[in-house]
PDB file of C-alpha atoms in Angstrom:
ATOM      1  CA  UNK F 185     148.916  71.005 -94.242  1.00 58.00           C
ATOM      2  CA  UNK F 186     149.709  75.028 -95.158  1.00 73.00           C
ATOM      3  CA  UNK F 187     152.861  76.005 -95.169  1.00 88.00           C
ATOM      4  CA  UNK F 188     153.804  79.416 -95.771  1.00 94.00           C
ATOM      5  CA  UNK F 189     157.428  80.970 -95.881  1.00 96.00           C
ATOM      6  CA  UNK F 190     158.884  84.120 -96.041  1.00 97.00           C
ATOM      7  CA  UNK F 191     162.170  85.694 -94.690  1.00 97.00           C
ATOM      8  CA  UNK F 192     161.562  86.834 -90.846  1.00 96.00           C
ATOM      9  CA  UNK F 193     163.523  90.253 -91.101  1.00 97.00           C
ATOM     10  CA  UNK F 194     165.183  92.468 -93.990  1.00 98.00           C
ATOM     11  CA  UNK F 195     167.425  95.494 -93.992  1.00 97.00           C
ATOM     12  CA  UNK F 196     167.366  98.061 -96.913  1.00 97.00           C
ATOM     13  CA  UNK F 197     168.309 101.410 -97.629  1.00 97.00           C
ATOM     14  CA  UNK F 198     166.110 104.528 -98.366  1.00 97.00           C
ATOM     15  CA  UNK F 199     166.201 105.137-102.242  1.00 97.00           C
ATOM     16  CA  UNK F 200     166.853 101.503-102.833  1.00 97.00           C
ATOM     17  CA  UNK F 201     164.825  98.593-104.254  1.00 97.00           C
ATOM     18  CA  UNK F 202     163.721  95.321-102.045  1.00 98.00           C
ATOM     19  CA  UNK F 203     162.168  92.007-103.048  1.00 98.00           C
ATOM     20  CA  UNK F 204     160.612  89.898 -99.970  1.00 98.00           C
ATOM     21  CA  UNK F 205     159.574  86.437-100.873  1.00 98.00           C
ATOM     22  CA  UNK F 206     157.124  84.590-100.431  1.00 98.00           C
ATOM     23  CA  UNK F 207     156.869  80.607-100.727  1.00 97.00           C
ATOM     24  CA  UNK F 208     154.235  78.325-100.047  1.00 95.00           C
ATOM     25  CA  UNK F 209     152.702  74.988 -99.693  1.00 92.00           C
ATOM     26  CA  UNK F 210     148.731  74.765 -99.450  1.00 81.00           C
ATOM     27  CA  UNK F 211     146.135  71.849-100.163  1.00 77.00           C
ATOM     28  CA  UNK F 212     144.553  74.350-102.097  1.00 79.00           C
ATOM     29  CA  UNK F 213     145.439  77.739-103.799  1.00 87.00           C
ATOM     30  CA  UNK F 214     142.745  80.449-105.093  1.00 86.00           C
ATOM     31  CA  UNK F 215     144.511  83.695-104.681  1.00 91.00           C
ATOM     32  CA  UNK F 216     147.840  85.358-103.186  1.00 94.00           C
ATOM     33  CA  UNK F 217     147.735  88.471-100.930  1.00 95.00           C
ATOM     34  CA  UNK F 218     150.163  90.734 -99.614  1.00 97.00           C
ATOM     35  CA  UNK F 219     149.344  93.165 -96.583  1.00 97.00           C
ATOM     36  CA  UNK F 220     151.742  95.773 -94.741  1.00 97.00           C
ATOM     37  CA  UNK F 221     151.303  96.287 -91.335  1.00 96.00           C
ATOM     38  CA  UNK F 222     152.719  98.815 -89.371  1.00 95.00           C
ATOM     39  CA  UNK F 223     153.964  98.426 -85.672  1.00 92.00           C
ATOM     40  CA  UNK F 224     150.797  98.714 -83.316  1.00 88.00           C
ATOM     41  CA  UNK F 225     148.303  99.225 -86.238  1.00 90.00           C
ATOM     42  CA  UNK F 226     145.978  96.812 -88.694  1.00 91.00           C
ATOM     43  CA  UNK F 227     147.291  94.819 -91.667  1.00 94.00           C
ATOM     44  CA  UNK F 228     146.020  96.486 -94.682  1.00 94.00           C
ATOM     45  CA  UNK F 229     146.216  95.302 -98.257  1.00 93.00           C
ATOM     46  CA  UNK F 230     148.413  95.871-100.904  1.00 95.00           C
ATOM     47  CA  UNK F 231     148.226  93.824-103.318  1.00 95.00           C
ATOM     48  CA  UNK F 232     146.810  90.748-105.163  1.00 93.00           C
ATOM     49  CA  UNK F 233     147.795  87.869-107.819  1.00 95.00           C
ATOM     50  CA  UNK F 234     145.407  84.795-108.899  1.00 92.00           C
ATOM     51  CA  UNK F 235     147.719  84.656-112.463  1.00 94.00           C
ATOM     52  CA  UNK F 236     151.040  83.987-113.045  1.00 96.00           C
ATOM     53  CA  UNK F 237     152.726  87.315-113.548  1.00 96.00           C
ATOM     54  CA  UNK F 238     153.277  90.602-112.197  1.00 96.00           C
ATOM     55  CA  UNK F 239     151.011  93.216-110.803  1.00 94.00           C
ATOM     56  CA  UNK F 240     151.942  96.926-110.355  1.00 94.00           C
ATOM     57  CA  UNK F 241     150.727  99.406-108.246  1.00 90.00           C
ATOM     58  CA  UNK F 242     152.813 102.684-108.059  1.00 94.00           C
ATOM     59  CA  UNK F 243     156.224 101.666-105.929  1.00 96.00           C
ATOM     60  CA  UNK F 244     155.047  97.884-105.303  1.00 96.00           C
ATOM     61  CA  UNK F 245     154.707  95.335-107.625  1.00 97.00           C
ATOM     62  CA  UNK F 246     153.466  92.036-106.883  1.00 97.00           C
ATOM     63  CA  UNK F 247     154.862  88.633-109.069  1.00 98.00           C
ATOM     64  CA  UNK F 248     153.217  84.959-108.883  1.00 97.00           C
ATOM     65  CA  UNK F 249     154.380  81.695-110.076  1.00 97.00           C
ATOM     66  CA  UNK F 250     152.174  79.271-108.907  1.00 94.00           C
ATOM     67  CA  UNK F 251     153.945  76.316-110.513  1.00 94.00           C
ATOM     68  CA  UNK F 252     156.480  77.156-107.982  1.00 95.00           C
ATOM     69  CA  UNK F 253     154.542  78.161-105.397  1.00 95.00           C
ATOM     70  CA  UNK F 254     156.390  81.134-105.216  1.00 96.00           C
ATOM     71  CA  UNK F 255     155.900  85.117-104.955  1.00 98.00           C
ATOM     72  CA  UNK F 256     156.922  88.145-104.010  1.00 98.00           C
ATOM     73  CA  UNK F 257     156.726  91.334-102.889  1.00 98.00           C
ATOM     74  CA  UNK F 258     158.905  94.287-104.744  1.00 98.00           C
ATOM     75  CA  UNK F 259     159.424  97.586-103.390  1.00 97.00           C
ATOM     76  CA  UNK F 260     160.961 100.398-105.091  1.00 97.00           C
ATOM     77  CA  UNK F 261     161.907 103.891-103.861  1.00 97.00           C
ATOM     78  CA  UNK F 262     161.728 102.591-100.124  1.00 98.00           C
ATOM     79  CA  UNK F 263     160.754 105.303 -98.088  1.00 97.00           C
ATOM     80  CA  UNK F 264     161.661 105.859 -94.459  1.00 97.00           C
ATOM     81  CA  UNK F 265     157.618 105.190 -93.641  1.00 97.00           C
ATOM     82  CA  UNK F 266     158.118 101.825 -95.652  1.00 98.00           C
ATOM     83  CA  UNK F 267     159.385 100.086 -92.286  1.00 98.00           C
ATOM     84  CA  UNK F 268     156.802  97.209 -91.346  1.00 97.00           C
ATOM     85  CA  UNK F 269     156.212  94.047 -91.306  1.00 97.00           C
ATOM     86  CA  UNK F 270     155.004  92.540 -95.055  1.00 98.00           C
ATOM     87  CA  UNK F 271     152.507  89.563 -94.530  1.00 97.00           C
ATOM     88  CA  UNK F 272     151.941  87.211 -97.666  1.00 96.00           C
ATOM     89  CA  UNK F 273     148.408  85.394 -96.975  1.00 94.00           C
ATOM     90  CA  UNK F 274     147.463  82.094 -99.663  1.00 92.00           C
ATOM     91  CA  UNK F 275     143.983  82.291-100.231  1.00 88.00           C
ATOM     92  CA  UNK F 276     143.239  78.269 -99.968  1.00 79.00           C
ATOM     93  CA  UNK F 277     140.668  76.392 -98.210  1.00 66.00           C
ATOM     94  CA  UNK F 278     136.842  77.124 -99.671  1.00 61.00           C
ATOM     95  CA  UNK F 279     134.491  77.088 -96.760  1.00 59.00           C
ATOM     96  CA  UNK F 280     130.292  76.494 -96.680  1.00 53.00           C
ATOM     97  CA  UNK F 281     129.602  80.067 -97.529  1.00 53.00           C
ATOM     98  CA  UNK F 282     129.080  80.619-101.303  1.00 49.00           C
ATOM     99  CA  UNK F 283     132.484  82.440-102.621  1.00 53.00           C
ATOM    100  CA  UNK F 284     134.273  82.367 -99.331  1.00 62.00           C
ATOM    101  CA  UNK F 285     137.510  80.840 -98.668  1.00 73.00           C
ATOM    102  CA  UNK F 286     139.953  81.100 -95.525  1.00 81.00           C
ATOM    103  CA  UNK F 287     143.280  83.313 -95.795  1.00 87.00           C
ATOM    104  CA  UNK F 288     146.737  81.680 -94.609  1.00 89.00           C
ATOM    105  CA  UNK F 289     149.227  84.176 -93.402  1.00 93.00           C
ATOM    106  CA  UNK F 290     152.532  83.830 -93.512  1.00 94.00           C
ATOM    107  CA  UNK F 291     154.584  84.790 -90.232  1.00 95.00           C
ATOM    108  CA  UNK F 292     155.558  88.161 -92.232  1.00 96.00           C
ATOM    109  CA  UNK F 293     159.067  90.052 -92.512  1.00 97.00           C
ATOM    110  CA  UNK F 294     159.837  92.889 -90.702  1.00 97.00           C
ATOM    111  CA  UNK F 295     161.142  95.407 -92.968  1.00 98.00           C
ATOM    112  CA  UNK F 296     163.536  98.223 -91.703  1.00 98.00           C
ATOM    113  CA  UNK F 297     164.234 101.075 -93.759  1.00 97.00           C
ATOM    114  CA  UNK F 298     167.089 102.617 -92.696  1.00 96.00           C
ATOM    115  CA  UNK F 299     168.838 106.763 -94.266  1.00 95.00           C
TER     116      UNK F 299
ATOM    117  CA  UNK W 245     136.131 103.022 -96.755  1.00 70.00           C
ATOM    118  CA  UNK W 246     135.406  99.880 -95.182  1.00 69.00           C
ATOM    119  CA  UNK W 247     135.166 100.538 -91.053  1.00 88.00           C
ATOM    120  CA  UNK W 248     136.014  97.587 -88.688  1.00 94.00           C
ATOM    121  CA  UNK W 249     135.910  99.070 -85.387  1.00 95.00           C
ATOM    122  CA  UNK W 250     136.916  96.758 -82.555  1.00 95.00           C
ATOM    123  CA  UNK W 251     135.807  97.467 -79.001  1.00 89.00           C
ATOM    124  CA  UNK W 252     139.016  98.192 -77.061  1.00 91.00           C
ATOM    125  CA  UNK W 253     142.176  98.725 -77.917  1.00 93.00           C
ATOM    126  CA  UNK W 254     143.812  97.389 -74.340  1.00 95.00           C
ATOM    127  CA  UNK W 255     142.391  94.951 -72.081  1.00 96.00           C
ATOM    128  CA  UNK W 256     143.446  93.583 -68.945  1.00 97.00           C
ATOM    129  CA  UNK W 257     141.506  91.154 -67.250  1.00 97.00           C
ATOM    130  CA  UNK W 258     142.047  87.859 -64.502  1.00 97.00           C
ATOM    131  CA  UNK W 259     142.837  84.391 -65.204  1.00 97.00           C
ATOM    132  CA  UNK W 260     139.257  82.321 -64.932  1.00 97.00           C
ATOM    133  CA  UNK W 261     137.603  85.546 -66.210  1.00 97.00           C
ATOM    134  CA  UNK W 262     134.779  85.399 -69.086  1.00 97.00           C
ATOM    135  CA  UNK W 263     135.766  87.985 -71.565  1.00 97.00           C
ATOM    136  CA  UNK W 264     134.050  89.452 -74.695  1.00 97.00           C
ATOM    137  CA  UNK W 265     135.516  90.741 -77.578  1.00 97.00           C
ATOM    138  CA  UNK W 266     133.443  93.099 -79.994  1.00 97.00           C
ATOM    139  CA  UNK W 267     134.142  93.753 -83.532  1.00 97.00           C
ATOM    140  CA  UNK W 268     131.508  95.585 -85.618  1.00 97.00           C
ATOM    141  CA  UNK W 269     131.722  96.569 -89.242  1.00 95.00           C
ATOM    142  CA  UNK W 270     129.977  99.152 -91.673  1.00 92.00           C
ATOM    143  CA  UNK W 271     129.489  97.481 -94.828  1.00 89.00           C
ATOM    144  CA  UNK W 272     127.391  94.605 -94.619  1.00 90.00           C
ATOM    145  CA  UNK W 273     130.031  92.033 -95.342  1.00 90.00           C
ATOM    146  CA  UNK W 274     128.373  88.617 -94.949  1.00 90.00           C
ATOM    147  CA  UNK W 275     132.283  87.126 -93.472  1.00 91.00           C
ATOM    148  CA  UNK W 276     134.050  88.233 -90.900  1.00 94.00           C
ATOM    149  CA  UNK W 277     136.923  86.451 -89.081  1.00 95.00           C
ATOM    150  CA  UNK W 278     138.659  86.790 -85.601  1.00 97.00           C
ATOM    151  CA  UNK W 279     142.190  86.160 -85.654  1.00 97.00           C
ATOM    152  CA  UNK W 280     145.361  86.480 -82.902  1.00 97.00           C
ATOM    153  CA  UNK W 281     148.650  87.470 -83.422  1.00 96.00           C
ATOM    154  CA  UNK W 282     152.069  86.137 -82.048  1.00 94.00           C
ATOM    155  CA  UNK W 283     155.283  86.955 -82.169  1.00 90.00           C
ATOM    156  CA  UNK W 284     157.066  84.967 -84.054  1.00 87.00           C
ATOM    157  CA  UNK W 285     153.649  82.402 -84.899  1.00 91.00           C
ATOM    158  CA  UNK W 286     151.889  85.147 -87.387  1.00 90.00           C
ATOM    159  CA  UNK W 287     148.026  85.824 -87.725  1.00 94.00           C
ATOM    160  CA  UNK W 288     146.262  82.233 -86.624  1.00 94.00           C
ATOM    161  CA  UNK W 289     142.601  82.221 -87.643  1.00 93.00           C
ATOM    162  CA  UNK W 290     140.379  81.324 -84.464  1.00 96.00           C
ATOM    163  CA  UNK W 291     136.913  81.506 -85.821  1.00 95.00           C
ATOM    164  CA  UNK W 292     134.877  82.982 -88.313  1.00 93.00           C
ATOM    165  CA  UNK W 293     131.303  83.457 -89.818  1.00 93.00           C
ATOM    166  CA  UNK W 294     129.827  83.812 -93.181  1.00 89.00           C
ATOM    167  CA  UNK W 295     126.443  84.624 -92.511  1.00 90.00           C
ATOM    168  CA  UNK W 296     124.687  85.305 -89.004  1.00 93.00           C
ATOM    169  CA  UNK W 297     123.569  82.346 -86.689  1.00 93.00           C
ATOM    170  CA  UNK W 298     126.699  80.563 -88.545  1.00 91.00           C
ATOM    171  CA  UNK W 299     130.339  79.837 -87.265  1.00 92.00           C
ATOM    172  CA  UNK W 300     133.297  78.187 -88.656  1.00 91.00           C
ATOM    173  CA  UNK W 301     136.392  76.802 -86.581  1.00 91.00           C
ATOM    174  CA  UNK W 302     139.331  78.005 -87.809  1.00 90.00           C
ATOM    175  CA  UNK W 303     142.951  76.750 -86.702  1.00 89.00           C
ATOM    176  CA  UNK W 304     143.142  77.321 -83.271  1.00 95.00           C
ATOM    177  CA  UNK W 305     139.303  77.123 -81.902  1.00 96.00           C
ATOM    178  CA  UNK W 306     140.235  75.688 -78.584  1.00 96.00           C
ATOM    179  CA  UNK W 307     139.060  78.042 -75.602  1.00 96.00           C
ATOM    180  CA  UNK W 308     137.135  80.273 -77.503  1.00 98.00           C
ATOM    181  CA  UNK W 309     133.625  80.817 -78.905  1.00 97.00           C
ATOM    182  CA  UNK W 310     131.698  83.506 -80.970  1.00 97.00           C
ATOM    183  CA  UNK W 311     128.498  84.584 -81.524  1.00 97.00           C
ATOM    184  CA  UNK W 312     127.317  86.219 -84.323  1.00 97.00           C
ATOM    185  CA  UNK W 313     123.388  87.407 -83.845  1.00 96.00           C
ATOM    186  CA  UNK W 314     123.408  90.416 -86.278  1.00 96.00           C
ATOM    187  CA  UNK W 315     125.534  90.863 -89.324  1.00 95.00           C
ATOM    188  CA  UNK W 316     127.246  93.877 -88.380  1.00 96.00           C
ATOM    189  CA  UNK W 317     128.747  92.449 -84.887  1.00 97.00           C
ATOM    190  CA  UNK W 318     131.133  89.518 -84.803  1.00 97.00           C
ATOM    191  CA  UNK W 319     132.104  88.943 -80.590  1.00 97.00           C
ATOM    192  CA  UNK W 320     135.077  86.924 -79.133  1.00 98.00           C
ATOM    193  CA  UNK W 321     134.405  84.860 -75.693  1.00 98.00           C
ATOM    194  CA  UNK W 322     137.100  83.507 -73.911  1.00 97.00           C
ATOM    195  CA  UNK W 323     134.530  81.303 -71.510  1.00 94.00           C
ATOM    196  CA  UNK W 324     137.648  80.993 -68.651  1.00 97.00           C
ATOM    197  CA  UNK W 325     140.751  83.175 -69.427  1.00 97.00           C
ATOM    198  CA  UNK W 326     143.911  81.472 -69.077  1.00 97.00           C
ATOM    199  CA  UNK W 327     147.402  83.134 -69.549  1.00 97.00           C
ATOM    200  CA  UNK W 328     148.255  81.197 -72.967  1.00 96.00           C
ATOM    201  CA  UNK W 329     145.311  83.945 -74.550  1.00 98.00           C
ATOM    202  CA  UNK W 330     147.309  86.869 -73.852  1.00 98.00           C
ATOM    203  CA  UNK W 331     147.561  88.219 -76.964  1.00 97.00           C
ATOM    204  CA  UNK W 332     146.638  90.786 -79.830  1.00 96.00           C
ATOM    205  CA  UNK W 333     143.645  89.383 -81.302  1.00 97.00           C
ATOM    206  CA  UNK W 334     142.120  91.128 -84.967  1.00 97.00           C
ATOM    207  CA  UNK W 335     139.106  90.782 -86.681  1.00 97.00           C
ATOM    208  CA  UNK W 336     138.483  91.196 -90.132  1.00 95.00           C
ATOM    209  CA  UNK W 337     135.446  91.331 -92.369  1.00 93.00           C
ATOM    210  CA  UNK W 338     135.127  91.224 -96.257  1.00 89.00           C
ATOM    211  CA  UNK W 339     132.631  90.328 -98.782  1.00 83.00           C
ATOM    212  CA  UNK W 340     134.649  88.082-101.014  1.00 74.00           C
ATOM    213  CA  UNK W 341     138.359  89.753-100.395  1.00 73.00           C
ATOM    214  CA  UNK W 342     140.296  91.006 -99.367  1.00 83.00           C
ATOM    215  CA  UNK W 343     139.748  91.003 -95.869  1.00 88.00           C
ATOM    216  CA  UNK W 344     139.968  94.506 -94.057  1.00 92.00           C
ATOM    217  CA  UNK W 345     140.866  94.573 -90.522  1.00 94.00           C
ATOM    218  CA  UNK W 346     140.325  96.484 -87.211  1.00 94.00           C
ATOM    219  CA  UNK W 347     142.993  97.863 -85.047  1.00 92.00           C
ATOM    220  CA  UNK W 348     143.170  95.194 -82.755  1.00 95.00           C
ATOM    221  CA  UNK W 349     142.703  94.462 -79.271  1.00 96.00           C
ATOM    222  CA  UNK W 350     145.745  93.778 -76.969  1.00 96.00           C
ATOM    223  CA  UNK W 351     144.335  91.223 -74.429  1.00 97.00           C
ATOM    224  CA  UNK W 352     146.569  90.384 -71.212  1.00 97.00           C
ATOM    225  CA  UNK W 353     145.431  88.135 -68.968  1.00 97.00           C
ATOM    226  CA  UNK W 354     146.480  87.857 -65.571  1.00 96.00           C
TER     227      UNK W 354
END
């Protein structure tokens, strides 16, 4: 089965740095995503890893081991308008359609950011 | 930017009801996926479609169908409403990935 697992809520500061993880457990594995979503509003992505390693994009950064079947999610700078929940989606099971697999989501974090 | 544009954004309708939910997107992606959300259960994949005529069942098919007669337009039945399907139900659509998503519908059934 697919088992994704990541922490249900975190608290951090403004200013600081915070590191949501993300483990999982899939019959198959062809990508890592992460998306933010906002209360009320659409998940939209942030960020993605196929290769062990880290990926940056401006105040996130994204890391994969897939040995461990293990990533996660670093934000720096956290900003007041960083508060939402963080959803980390494996990329597993191929389907008919040429080049089209499912996405497993995790149950996602909450993230508050508080002064 | 990719524009998934979901019919309502609240709905409110009786238990037995039929109900339709629309999704429509502006890029030609050949997938698209209907999902609902739960508190504390996470985005469960219902259906989805990779080209038109074709459907896929996802994790949690039971109760629902789709229909997907043009490429643009992805719809949601619930063929008899039951209580267990209130919910916040989001489609997505994407060529390869990621997926992009629409702003959800907030379905409570009474």
């Amino acid at each position: 089965g697919q088992n994704i697992d990541q922490p249900t809520e975190m608290t951090a500061t403004e200013g600081a740095i915070v590191q949501i993880n993300c483990t999982y457990q899939t019959s198959g594995f062809n990508g890592l995503f992460w998306y933010q979503q906002h209360a009320g509003e659409a998940p939209t992505f942030l960020s993605y890893n196929v290769l062990d390693g880290l990926e940056e994009k401006g105040r996130f950064s994204s890391f994969l081991s897939r040995s461990k079947g293990y990533s996660y999610l670093l934000l720096k700078e956290l900003q007041m308008k960083d508060s939402a929940s963080y959803l980390c989606a494996v990329r597993d099971r191929a389907y008919s359609g040429a080049g089209s697999y499912q996405l497993t989501f995790g149950k996602g974090t909450k993230l508050s950011v508080i002064p | 930017d990719v524009k998934v544009t979901q019919s309502s954004r609240y709905l409110v309708k009786r238990t037995g009801e039929k109900v339709f939910l629309e999704c429509v997107q502006d890029m030609d992606h050949e997938n698209m996926f209907w999902y609902r959300q739960d508190p504390g259960l996470g985005l469960r994949l219902i259906y989805f479609s990779y080209d038109v005529k074709m459907k896929e069942k996802g994790d949690i098919p039971e109760g629902y169908s789709v229909s997907r007669e043009k490429k643009e337009r992805f719809s949601l039945i619930l063929e008899s409403a039951s209580t267990n399907q209130t919910s916040m139900y989001l489609c997505a659509s994407s060529v390869s990935q990621p997926q992009h998503f629409g702003d959800g519908t907030r379905l409570s059934i009474l």
